[in-house]
PDB file of C-alpha atoms in Angstrom:
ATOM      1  CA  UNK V  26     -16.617  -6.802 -12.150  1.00 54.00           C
ATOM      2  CA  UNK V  27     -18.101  -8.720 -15.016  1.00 61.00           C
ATOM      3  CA  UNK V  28     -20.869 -11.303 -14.855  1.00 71.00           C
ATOM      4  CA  UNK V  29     -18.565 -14.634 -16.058  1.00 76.00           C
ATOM      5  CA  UNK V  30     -15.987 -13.732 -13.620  1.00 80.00           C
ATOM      6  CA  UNK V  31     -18.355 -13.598 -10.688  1.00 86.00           C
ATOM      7  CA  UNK V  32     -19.749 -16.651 -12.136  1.00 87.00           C
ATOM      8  CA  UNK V  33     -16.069 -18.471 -12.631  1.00 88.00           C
ATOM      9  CA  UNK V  34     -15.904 -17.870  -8.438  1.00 89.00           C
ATOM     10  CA  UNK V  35     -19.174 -19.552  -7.947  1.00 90.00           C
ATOM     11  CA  UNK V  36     -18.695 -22.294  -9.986  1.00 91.00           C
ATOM     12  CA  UNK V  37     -14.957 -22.680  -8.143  1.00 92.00           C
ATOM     13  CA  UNK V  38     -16.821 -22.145  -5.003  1.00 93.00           C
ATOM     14  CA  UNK V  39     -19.115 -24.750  -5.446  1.00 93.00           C
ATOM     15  CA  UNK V  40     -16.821 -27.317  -5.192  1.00 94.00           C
ATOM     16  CA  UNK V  41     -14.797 -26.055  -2.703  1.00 96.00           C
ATOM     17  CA  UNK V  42     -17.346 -24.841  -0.412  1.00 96.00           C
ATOM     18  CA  UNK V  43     -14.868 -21.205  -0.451  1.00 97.00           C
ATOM     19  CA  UNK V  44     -15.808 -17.993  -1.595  1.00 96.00           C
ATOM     20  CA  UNK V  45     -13.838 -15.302  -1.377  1.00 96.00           C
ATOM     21  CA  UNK V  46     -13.648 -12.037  -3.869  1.00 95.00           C
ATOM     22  CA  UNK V  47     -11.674  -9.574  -1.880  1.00 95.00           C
ATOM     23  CA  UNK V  48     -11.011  -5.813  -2.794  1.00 95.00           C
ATOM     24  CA  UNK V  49     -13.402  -5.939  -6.199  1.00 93.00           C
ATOM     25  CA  UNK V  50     -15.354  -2.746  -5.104  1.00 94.00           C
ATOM     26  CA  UNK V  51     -18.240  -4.369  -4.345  1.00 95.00           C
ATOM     27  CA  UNK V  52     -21.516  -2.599  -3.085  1.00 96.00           C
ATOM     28  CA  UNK V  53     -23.472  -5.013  -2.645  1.00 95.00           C
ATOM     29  CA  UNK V  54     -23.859  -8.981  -1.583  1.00 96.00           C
ATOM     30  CA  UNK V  55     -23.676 -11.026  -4.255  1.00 95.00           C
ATOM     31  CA  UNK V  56     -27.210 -12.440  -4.827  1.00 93.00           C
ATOM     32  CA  UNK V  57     -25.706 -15.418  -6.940  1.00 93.00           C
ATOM     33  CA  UNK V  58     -24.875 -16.918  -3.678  1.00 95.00           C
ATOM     34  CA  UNK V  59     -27.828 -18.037  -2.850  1.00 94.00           C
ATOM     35  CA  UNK V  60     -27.521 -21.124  -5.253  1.00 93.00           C
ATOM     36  CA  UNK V  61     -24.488 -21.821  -2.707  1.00 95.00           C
ATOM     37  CA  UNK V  62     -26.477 -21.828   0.723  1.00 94.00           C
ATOM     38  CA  UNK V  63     -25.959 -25.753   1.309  1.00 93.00           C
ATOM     39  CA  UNK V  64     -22.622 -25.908   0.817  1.00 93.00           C
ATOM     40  CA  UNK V  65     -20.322 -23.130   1.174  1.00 97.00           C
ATOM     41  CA  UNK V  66     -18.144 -23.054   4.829  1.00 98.00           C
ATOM     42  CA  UNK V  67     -16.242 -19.591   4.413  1.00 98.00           C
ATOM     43  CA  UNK V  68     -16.703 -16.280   2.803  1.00 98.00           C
ATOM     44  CA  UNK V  69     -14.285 -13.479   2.305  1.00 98.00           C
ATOM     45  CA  UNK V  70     -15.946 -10.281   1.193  1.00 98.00           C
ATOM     46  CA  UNK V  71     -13.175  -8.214   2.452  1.00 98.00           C
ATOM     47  CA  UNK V  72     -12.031  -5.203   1.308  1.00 98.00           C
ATOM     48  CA  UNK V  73     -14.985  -3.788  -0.603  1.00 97.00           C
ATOM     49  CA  UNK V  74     -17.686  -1.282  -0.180  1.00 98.00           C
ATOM     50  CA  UNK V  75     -20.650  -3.725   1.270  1.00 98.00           C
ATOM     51  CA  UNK V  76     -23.335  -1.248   2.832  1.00 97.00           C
ATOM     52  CA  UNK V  77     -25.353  -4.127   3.994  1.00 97.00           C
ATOM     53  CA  UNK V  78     -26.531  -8.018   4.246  1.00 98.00           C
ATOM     54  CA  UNK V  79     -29.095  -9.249   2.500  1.00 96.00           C
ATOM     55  CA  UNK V  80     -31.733 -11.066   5.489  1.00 95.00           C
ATOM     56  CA  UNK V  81     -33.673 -12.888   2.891  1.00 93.00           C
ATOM     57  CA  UNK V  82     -30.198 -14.530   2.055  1.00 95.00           C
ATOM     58  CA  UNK V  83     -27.385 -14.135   4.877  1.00 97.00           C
ATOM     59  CA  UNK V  84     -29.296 -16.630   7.239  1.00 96.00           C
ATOM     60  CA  UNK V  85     -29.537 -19.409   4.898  1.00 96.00           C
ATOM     61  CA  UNK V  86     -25.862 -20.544   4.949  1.00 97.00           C
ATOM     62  CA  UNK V  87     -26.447 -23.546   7.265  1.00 94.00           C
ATOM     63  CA  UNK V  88     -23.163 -25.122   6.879  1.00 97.00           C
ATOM     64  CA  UNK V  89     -21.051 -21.839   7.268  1.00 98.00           C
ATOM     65  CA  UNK V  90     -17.726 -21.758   9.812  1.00 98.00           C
ATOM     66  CA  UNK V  91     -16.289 -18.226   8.757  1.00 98.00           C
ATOM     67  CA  UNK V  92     -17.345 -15.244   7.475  1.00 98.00           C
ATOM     68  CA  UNK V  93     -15.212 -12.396   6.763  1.00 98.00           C
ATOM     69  CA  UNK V  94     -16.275  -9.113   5.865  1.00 98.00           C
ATOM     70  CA  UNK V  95     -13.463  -6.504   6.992  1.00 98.00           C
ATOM     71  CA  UNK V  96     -13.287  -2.907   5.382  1.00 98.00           C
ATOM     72  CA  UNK V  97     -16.499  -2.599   4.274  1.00 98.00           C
ATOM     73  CA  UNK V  98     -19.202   0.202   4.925  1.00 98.00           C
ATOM     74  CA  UNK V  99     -21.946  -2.067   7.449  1.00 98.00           C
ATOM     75  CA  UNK V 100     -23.549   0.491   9.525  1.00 98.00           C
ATOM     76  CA  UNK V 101     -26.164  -2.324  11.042  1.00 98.00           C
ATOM     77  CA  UNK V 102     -26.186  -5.858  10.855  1.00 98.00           C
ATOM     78  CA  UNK V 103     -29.333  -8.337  10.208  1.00 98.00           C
ATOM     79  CA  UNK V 104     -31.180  -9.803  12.567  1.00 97.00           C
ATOM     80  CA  UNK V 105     -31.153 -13.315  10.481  1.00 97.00           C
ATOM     81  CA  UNK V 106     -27.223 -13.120  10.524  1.00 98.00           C
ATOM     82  CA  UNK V 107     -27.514 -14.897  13.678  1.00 97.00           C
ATOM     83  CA  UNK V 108     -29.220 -18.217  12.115  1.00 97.00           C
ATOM     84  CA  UNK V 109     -26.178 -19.113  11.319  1.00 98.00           C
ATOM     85  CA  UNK V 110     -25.663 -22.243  13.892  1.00 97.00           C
ATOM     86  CA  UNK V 111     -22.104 -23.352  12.455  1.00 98.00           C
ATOM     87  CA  UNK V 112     -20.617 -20.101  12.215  1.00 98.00           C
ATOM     88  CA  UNK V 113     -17.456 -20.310  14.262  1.00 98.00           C
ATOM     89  CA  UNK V 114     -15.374 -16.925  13.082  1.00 98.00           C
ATOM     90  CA  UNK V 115     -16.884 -13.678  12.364  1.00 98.00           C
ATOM     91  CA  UNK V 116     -14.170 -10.647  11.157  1.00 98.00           C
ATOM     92  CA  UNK V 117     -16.463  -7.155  10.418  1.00 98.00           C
ATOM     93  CA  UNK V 118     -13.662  -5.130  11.414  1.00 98.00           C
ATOM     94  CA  UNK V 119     -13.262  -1.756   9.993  1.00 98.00           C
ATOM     95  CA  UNK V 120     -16.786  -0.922   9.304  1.00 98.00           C
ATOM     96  CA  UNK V 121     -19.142   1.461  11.050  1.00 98.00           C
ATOM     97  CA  UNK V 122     -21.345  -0.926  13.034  1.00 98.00           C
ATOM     98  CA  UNK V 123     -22.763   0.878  16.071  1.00 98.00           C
ATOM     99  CA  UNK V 124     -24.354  -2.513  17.998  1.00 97.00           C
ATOM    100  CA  UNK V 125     -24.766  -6.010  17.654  1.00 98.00           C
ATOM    101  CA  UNK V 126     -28.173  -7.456  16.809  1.00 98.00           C
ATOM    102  CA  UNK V 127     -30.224  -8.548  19.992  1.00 97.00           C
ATOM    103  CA  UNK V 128     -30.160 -12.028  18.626  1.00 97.00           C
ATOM    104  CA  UNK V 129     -26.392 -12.004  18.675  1.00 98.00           C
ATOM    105  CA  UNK V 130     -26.399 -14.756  21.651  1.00 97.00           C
ATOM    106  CA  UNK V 131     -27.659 -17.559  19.392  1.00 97.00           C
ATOM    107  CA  UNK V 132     -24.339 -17.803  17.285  1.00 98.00           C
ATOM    108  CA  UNK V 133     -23.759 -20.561  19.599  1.00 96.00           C
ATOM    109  CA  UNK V 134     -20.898 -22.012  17.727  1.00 98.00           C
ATOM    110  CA  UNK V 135     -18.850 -18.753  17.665  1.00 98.00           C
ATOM    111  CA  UNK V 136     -15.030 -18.981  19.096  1.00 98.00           C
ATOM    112  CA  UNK V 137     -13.418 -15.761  17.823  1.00 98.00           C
ATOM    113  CA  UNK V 138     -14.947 -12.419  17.150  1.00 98.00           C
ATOM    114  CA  UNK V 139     -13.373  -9.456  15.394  1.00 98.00           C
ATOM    115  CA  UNK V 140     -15.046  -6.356  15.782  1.00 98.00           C
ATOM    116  CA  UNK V 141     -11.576  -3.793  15.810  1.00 98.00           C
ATOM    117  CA  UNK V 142     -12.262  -0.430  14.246  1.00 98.00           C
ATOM    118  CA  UNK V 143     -16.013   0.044  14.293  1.00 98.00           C
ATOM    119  CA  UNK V 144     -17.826   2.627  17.078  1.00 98.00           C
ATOM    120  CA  UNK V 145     -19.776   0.630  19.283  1.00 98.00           C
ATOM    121  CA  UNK V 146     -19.675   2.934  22.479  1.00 98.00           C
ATOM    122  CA  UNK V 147     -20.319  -0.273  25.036  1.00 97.00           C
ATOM    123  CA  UNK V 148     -19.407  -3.838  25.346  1.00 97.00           C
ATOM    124  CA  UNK V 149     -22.313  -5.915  23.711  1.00 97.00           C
ATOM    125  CA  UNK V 150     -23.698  -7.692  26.656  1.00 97.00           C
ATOM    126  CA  UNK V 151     -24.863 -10.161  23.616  1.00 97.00           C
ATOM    127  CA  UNK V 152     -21.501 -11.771  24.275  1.00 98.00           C
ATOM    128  CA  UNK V 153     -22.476 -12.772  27.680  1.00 96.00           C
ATOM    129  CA  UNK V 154     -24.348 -15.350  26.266  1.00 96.00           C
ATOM    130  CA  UNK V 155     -22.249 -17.048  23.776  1.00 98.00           C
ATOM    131  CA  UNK V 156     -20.293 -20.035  25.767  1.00 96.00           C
ATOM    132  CA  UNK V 157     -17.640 -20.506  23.202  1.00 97.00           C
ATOM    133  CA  UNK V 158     -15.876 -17.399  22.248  1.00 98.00           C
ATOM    134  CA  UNK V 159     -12.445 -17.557  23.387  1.00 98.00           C
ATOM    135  CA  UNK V 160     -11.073 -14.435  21.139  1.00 98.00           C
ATOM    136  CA  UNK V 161     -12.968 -10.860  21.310  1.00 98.00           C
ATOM    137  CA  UNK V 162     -11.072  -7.987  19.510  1.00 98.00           C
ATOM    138  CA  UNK V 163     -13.566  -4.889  20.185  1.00 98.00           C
ATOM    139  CA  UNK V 164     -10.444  -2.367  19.818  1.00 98.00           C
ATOM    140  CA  UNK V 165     -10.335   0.615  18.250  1.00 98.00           C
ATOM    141  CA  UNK V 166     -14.222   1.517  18.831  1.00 98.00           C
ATOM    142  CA  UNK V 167     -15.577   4.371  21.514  1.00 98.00           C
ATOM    143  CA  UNK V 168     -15.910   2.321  24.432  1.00 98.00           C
ATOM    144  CA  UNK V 169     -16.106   3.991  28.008  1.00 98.00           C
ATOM    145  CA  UNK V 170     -16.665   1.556  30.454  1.00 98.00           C
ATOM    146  CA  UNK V 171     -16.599  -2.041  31.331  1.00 98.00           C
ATOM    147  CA  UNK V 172     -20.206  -3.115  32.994  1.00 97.00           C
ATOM    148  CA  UNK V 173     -20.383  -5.387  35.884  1.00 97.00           C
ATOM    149  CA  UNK V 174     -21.936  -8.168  33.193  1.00 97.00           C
ATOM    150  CA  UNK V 175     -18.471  -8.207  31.615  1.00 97.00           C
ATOM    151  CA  UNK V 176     -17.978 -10.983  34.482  1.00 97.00           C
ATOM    152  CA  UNK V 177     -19.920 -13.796  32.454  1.00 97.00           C
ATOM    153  CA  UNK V 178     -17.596 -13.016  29.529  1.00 98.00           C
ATOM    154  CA  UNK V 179     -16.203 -16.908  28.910  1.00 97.00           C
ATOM    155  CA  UNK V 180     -13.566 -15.578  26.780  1.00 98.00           C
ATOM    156  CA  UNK V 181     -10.113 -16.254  26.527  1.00 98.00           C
ATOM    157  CA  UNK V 182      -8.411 -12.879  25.386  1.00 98.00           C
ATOM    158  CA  UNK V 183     -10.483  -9.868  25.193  1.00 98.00           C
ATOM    159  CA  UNK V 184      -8.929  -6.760  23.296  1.00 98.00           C
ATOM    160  CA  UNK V 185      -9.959  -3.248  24.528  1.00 98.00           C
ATOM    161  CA  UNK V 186      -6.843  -1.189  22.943  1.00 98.00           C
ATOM    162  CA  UNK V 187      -7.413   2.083  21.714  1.00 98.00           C
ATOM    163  CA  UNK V 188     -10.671   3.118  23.443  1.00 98.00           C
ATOM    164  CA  UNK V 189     -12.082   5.294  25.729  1.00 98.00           C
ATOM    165  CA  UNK V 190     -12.073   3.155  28.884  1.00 98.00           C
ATOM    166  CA  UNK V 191     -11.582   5.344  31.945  1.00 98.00           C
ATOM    167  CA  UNK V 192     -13.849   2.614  34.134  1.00 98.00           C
ATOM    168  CA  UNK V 193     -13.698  -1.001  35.007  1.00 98.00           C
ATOM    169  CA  UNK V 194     -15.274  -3.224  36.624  1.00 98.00           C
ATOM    170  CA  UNK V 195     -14.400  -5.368  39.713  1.00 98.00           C
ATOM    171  CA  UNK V 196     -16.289  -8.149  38.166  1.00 98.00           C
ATOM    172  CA  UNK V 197     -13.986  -8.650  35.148  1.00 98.00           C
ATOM    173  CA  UNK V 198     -11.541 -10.667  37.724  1.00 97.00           C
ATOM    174  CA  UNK V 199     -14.884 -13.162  37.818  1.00 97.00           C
ATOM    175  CA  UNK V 200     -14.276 -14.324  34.036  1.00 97.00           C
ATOM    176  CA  UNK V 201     -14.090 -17.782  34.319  1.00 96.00           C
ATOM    177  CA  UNK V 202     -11.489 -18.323  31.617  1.00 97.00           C
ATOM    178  CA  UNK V 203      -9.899 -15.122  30.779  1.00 98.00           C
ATOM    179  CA  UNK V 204      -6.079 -15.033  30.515  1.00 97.00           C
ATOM    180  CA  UNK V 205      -5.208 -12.288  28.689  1.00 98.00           C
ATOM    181  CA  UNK V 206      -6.545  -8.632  28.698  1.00 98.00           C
ATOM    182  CA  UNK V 207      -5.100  -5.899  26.546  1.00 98.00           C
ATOM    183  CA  UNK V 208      -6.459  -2.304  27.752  1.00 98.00           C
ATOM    184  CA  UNK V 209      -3.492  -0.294  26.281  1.00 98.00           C
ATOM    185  CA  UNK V 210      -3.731   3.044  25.332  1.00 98.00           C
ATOM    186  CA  UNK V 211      -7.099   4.162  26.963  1.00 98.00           C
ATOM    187  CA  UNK V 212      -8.270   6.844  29.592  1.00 98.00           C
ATOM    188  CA  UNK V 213      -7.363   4.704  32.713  1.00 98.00           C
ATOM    189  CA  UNK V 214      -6.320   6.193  36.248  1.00 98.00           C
ATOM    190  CA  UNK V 215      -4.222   3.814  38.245  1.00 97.00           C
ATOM    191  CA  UNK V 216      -6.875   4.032  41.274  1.00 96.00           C
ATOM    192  CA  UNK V 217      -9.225   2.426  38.425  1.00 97.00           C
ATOM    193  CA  UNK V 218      -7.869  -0.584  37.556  1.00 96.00           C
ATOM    194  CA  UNK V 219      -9.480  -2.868  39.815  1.00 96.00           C
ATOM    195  CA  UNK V 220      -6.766  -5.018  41.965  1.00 96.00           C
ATOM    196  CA  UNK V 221      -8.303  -7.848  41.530  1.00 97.00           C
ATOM    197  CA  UNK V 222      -7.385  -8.262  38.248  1.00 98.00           C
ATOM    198  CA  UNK V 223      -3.517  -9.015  39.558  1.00 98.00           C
ATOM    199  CA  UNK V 224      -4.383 -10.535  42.927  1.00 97.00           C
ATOM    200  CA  UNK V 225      -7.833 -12.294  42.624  1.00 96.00           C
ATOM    201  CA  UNK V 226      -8.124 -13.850  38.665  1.00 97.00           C
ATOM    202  CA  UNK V 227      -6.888 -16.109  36.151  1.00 96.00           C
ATOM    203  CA  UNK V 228      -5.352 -13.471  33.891  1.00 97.00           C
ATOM    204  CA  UNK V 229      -1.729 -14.090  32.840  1.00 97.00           C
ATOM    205  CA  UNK V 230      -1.105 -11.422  30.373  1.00 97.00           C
ATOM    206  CA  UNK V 231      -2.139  -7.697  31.515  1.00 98.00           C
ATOM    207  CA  UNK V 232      -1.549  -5.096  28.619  1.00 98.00           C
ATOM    208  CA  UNK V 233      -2.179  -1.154  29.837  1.00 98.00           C
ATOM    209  CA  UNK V 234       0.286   0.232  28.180  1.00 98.00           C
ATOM    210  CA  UNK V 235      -0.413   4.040  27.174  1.00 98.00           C
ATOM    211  CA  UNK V 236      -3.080   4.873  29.740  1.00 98.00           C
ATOM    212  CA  UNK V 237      -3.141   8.050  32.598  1.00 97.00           C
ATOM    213  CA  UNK V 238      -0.476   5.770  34.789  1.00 97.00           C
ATOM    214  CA  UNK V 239       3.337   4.762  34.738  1.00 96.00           C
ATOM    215  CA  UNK V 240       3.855   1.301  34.524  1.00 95.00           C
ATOM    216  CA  UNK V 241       6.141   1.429  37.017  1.00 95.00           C
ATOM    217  CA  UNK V 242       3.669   2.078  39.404  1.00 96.00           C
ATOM    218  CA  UNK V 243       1.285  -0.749  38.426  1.00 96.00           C
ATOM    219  CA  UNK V 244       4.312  -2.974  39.792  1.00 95.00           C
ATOM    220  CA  UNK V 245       4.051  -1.305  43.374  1.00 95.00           C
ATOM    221  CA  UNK V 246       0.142  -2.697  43.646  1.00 95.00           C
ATOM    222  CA  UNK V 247      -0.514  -5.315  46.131  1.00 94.00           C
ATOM    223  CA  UNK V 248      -1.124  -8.561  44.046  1.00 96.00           C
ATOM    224  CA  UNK V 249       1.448  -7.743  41.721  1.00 97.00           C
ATOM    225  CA  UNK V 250       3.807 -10.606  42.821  1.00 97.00           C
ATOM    226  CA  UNK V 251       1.048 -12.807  41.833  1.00 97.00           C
ATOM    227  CA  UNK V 252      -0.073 -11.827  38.561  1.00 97.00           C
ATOM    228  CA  UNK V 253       3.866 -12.186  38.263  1.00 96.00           C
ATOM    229  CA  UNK V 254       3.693 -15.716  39.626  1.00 96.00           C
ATOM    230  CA  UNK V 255       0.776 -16.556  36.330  1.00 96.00           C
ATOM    231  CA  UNK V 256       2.813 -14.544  33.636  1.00 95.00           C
ATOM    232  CA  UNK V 257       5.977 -16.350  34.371  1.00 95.00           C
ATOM    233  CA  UNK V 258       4.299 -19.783  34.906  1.00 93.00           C
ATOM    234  CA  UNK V 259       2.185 -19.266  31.877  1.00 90.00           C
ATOM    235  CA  UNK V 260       5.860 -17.969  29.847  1.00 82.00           C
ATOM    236  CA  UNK V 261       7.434 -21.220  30.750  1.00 80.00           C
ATOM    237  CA  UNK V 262       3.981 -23.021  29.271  1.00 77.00           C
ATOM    238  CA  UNK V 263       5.161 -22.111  25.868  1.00 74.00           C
ATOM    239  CA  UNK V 264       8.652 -21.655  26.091  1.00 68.00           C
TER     240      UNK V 264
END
């Protein structure tokens, strides 16, 4: 990509506080964006073959909401990433990110996270930490099992599909807000999927589609009825 036309989306961008330059084969971060660290809100890098963030740079975007890097070639992500105070939506899926930085919890303004498609083999206890997510999607990674921290999750929906989950644990029925939970097409066992979840928490919408069980036999559990009672009460919500 030429020089003027990466400079004709900077100059656009600094007025509109948007930069986005999707599927241009990009390897690296566009250092010109530094000149734009007061002022943009969103970037969309998407689609392009970013192998990492620069840390002398990616922190200083003080005013950023979303950042969207999806189908790129991360392998790690930089500490300073999480500097980013505003940041409210973060989309890295498809990539081959492993873990999360240990600094993760200080993105306190994050609501959704997209993380589909990447091979993190456990679920970033990072996330414990940040009181505003409402939307996780950590499908499509290596996943095994769901620690008993998972129960200070303050999530909304949490997507698990297409893992490895054979375990869970009892304390996911603890999350304080989380109403739907998609688990299809993992390694769960019936006896494994902890009854709670239908009898003893606030989740409305259960997805296990595609795991070790039939579904007809997830309707004979005791607490069915109510987990029943939420999905139909919570269908009527938005009907």
């Amino acid at each position: 990509m030429g020089n003027s036309a990466l400079r004709a989306h900077v100059e656009t961008a600094q007025k509109t506080g948007v930069f986005q330059l999707k599927d241009r084969g990009l390897t690296e971060f566009p250092s010109e964006l530094q000149k734009l660290t007061s002022n943009l809100r969103t970037i969309d890098l998407s689609n392009n073959k970013i192998e990492s963030l620069p840390p002398m740079i990616i922190g200083k975007f003080t005013l950023l909401k979303s950042l969207s890097l999806n189908n790129n070639k991360l392998t790690v992500l930089p500490e300073e990433l999480c500097n980013l105070k505003k940041l409210e939506m973060l989309s890295l899926n498809n990539n081959h990110l492993r873990e999360l930085p240990s600094t993760f919890g200080q993105l306190a303004a994050l609501k959704t996270l997209s993380l589909s498609g990447n091979q993190l083999r456990a679920l970033p206890p990072q996330l414990c930490s940040l009181r505003h997510l409402d939307v996780v999607d950590l499908s499509k990674n290596q996943i095994r099992s769901i620690p008993d921290i998972v129960g200070e999750l303050q999530v909304i929906e949490l997507n698990l599909n297409q893992n490895q989950i054979s375990q869970i644990s009892v304390k996911i029925s603890c999350c304080p807000r989380l109403k739907v939970l998609r688990l299809e097409e993992n390694c769960l066992e019936l006896s494994m999927l902890p009854q709670s979840i239908l009898s003893d928490s606030q989740i409305c919408l259960l997805a296990v589609e595609g795991n070790l069980f039939e579904i007809k036999k997830l309707r004979e559990l005791e607490g069915y009825d109510k987990y029943m009672e939420r999905f139909t009460a919570t269908k009527k919500k938005f009907a």
